[in-house]
mmCIF file of C-alpha atoms in Angstrom:
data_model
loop_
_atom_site.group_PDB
_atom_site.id
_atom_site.type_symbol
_atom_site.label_atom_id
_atom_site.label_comp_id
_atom_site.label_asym_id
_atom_site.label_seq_id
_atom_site.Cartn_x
_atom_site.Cartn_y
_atom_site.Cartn_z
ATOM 1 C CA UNK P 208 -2.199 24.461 2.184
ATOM 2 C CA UNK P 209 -2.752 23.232 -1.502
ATOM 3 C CA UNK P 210 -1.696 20.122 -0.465
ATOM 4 C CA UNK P 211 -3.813 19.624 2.639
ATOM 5 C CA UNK P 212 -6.860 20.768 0.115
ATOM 6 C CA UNK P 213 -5.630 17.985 -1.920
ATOM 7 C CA UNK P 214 -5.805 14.920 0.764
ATOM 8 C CA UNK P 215 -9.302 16.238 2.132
ATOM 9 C CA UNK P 216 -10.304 16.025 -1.529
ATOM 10 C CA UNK P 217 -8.946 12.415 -1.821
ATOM 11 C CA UNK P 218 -9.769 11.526 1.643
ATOM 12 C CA UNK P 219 -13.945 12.696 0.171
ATOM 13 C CA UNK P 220 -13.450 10.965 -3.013
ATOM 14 C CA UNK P 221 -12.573 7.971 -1.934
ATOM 15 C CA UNK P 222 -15.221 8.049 0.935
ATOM 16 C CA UNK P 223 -17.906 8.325 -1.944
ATOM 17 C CA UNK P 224 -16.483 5.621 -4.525
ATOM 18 C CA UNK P 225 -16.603 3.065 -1.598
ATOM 19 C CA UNK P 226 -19.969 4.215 -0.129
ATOM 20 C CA UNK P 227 -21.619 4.926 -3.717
ATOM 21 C CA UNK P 228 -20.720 2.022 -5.245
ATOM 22 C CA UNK P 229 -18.635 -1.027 -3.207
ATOM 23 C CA UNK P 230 -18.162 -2.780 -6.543
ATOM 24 C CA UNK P 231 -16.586 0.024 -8.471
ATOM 25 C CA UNK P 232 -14.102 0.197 -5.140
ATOM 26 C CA UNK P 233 -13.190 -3.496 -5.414
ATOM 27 C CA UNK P 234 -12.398 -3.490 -9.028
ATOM 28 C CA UNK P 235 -10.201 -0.449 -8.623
ATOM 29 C CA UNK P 236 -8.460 -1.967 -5.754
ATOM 30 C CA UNK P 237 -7.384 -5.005 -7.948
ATOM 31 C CA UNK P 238 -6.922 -2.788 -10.854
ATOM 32 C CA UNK P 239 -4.215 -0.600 -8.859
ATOM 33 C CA UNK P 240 -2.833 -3.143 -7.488
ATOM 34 C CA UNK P 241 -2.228 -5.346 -11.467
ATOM 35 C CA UNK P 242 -0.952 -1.345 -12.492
ATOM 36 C CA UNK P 243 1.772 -0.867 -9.427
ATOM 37 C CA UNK P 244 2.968 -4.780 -9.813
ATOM 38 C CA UNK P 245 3.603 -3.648 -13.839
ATOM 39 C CA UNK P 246 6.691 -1.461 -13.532
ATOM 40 C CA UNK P 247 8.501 -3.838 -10.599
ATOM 41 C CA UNK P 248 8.306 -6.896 -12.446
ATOM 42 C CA UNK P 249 9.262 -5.264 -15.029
ATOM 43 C CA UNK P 250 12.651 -4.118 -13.690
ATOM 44 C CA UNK P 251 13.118 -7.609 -11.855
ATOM 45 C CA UNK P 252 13.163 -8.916 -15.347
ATOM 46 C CA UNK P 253 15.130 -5.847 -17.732
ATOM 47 C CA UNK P 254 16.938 -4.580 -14.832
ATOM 48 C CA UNK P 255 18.781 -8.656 -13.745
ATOM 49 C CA UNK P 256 19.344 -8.805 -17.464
ATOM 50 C CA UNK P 257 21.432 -5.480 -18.443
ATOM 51 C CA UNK P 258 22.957 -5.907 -14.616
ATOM 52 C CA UNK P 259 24.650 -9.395 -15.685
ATOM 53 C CA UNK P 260 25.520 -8.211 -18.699
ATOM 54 C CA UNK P 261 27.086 -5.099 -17.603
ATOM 55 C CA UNK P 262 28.770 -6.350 -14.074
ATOM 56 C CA UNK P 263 26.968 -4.061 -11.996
ATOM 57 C CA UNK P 264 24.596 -6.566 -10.525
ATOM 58 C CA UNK P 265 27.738 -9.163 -9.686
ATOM 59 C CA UNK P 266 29.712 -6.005 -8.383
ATOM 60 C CA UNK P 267 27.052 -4.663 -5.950
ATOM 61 C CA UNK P 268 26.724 -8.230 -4.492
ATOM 62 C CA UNK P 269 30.369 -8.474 -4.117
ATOM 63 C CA UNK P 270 31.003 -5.298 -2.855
ATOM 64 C CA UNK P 271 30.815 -3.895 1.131
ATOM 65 C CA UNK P 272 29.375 -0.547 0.935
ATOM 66 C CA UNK P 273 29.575 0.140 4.713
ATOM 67 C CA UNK P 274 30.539 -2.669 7.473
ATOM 68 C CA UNK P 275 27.574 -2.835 9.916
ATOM 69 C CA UNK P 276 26.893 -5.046 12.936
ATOM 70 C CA UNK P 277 25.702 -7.812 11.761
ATOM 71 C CA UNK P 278 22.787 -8.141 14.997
ATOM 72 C CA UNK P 279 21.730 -4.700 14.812
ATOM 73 C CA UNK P 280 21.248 -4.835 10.759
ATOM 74 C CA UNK P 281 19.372 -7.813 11.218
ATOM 75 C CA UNK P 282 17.288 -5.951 13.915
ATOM 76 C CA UNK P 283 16.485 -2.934 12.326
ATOM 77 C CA UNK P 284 15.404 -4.951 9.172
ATOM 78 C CA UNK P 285 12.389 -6.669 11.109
ATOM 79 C CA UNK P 286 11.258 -3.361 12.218
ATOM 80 C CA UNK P 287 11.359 -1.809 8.543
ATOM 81 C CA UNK P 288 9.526 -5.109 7.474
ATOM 82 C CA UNK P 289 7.076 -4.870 10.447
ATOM 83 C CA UNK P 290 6.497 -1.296 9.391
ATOM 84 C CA UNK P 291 5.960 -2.297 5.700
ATOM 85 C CA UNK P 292 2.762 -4.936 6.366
ATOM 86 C CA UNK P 293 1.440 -2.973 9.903
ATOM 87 C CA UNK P 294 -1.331 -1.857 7.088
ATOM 88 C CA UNK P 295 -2.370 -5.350 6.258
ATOM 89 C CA UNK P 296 -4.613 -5.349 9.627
ATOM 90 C CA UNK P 297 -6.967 -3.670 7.495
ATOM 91 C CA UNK P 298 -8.048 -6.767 5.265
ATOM 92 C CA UNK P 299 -9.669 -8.215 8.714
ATOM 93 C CA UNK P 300 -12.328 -5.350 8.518
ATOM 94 C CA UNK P 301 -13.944 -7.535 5.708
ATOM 95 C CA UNK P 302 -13.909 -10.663 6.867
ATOM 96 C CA UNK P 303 -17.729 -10.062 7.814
ATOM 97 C CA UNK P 304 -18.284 -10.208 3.989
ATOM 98 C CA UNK P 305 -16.124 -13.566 2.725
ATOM 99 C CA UNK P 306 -16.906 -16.810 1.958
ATOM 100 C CA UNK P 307 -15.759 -18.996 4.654
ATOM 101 C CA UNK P 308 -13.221 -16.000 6.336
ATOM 102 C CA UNK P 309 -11.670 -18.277 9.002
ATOM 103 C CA UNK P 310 -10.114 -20.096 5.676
ATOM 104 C CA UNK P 311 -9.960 -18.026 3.177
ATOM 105 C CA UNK P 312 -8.679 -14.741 4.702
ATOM 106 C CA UNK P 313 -5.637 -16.339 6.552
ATOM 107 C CA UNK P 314 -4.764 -18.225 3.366
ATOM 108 C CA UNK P 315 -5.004 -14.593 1.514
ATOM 109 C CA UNK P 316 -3.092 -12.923 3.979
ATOM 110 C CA UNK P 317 -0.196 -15.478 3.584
ATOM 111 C CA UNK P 318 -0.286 -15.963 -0.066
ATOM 112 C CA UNK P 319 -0.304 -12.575 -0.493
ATOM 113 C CA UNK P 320 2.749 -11.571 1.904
ATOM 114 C CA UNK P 321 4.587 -14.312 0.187
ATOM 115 C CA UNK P 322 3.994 -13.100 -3.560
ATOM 116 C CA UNK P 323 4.600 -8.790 -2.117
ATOM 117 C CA UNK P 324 7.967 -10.017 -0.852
ATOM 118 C CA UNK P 325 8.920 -12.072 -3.703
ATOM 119 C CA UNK P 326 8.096 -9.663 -6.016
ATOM 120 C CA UNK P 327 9.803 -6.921 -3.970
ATOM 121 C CA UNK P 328 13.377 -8.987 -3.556
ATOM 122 C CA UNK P 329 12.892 -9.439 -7.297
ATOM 123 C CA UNK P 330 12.797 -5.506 -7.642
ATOM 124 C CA UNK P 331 15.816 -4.851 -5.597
ATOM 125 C CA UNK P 332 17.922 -7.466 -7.787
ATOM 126 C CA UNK P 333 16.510 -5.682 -10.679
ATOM 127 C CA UNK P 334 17.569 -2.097 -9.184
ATOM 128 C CA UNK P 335 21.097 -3.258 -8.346
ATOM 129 C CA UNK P 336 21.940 -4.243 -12.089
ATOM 130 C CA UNK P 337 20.865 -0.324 -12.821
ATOM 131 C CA UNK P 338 22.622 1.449 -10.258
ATOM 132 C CA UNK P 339 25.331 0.736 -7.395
ATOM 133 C CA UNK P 340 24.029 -0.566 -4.062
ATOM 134 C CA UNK P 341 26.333 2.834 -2.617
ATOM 135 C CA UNK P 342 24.245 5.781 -5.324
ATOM 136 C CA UNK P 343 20.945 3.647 -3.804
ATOM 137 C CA UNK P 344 21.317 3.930 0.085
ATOM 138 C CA UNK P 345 22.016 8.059 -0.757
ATOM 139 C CA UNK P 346 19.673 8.418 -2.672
ATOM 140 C CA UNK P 347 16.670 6.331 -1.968
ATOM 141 C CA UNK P 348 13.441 7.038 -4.248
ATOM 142 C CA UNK P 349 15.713 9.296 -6.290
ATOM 143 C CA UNK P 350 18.164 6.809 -7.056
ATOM 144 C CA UNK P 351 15.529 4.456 -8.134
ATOM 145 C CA UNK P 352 14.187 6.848 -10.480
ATOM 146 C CA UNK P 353 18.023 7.192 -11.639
ATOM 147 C CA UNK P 354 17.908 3.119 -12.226
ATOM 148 C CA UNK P 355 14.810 2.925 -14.434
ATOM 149 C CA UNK P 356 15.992 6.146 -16.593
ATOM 150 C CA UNK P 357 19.355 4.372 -17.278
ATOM 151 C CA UNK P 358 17.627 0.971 -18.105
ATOM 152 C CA UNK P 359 14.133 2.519 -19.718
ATOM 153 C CA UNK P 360 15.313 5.778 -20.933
ATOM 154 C CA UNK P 361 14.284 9.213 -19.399
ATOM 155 C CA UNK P 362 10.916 8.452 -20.345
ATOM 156 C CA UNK P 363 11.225 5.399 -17.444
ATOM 157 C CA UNK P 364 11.865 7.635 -14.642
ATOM 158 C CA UNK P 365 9.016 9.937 -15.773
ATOM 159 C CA UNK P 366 6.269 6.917 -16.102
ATOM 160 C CA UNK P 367 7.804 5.011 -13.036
ATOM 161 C CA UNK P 368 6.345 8.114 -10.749
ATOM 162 C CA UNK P 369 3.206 8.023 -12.629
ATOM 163 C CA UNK P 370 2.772 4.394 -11.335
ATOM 164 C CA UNK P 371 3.537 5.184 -7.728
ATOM 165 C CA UNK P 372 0.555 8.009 -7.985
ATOM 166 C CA UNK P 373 -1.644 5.137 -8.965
ATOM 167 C CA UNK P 374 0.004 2.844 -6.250
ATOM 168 C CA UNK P 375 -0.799 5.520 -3.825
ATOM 169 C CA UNK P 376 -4.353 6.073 -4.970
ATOM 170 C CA UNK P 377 -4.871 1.894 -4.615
ATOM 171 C CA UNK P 378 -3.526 2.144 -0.994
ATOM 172 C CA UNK P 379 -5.919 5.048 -0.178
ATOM 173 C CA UNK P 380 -8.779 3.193 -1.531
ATOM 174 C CA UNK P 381 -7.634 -0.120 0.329
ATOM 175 C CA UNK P 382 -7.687 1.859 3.219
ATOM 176 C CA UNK P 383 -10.880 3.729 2.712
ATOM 177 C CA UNK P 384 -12.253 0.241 1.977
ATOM 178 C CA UNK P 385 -11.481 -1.420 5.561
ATOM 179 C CA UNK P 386 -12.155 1.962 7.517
ATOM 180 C CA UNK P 387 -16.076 2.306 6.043
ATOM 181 C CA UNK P 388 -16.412 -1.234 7.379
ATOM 182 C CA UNK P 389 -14.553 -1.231 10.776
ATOM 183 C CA UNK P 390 -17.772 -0.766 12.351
ATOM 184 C CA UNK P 391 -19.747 -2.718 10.530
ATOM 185 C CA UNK P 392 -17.362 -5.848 11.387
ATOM 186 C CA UNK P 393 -17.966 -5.822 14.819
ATOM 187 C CA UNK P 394 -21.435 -4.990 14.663
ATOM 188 C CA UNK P 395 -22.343 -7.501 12.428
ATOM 189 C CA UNK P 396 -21.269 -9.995 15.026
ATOM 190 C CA UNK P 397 -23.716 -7.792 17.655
ATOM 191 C CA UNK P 398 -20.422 -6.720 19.167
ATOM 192 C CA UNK P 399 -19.114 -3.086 19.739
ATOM 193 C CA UNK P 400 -20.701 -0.091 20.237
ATOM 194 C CA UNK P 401 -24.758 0.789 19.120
ATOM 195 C CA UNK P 402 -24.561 -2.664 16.925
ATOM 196 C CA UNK P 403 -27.904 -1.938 16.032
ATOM 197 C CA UNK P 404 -26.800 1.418 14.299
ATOM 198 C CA UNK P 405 -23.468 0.340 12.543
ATOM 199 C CA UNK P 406 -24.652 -3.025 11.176
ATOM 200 C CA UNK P 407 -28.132 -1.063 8.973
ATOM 201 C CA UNK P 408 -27.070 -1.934 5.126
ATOM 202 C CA UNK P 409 -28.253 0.188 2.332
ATOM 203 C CA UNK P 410 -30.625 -1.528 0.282
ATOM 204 C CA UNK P 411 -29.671 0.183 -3.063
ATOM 205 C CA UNK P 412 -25.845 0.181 -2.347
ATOM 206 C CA UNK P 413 -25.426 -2.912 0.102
ATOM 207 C CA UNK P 414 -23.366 -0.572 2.074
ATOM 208 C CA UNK P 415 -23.337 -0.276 6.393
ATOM 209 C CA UNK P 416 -23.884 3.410 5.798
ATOM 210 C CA UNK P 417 -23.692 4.662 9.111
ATOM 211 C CA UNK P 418 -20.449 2.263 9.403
ATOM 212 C CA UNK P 419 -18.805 4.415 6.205
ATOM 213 C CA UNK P 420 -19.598 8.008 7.827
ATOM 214 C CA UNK P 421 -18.104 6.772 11.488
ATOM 215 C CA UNK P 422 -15.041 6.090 9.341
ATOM 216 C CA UNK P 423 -15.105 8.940 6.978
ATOM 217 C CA UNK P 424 -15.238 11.151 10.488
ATOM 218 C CA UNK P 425 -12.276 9.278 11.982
ATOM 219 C CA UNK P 426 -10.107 9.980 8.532
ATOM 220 C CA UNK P 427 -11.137 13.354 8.772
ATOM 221 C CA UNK P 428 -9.860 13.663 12.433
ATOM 222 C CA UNK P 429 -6.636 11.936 11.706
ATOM 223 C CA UNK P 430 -6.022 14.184 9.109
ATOM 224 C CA UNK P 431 -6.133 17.291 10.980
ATOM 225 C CA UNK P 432 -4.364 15.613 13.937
ATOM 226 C CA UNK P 433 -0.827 14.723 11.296
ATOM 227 C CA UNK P 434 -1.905 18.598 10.461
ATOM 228 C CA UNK P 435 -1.645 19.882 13.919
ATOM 229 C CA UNK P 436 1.304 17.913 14.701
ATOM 230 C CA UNK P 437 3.438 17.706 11.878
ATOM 231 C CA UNK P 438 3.127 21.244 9.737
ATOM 232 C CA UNK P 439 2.107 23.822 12.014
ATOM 233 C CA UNK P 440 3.378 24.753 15.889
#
């Protein structure tokens, strides 16, 4: 319960940053996203450096934790990547509002995927000179908690959680961000449903108001809907 109260309190919030004030959302969006990149380069850089010093990082890229198939590894690593940027859809809901968006949004999209994975790969090397590849499959967020505590300190594993609650707050805006535009994006082209209706800006806020609420209502439903089907029978 406390924690349902808690994402309908988010889910509001962020619905009024983004329909308030669209500029406020943006620069929190960027700012989330500079915070969350912080602590991963962070142990790309430390965490490669006290690995080769220490041999762990050499050791857990010499050493088989558990044979696999190679096809099937291979396999079920496209799906966890196809998982990992199924969100990045979202971007196209504001392509009604860039410069030139048949250029510039592709070239965003594919910059962008290139620098997430680069920085992530980074990460992992970092990880793997805190902790052994075989502690990080058993353990997953735990065990990386466990890596930046024995690199950073206590303190680390403490302030590494207090970045993914930012992180998570920047992906709920980001999201909040396409969804009070979805209708707005096709109506703006005179396309969709009652164009007329989801393409009215506010004058004072240069936000598709009735756009916002359509996807502030949709959140809502999808929020009782992972209720209904995921903590109650």
């Amino acid at each position: 319960g406390e924690a349902m109260a808690l994402a309908g309190f988010y889910l509001v919030l962020s619905y009024g940053v983004n329909a308030l004030s669209p500029i406020i959302a943006g620069k929190f969006q960027v700012t989330t996203t500079v915070i969350k990149l912080i602590p991963l380069l962070l142990m790309a850089v430390i965490g490669t450096a006290v690995g080769l010093k220490s041999g762990m990082l050499i050791e857990n890229f010499t050493t088989v934790v558990e044979e696999v198939s190679t096809s099937s590894a291979l396999f079920t690593a496209v799906v966890a990547t196809a998982f990992a940027y199924e969100g990045w859809i979202v971007a196209t809901s504001i392509n009604s509002e860039l410069k030139d968006s048949k250029r510039n949004l592709p070239k965003a999209l594919v910059l962008g995927s290139i620098v997430v994975v680069s920085v992530y790969i980074l990460y992992y090397i970092g990880l793997a000179g805190g902790i052994s590849n075989e502690v990080m499959m058993s353990g997953g967020e735990t065990a990386a908690k466990m890596a930046f505590e024995r690199i950073f300190s206590s303190a680390g594993g403490t302030i590494l959680f207090v970045f993914v609650v930012i992180s998570c707050l920047g992906t709920l805006n980001g999201l909040m961000l396409g969804c009070t535009r979805g209708m707005y994006c096709l109506a703006a082209r005179n396309k969709g449903p009652a164009p007329k209706i989801f393409k009215q800006v506010d004058n004072t806020t240069n936000m598709p108001t009735n756009s916002s609420i359509f996807g502030l209502i949709l959140s809502a439903f999808w929020l009782i809907y992972f209720y209904g089907a995921n903590l109650t029978e």
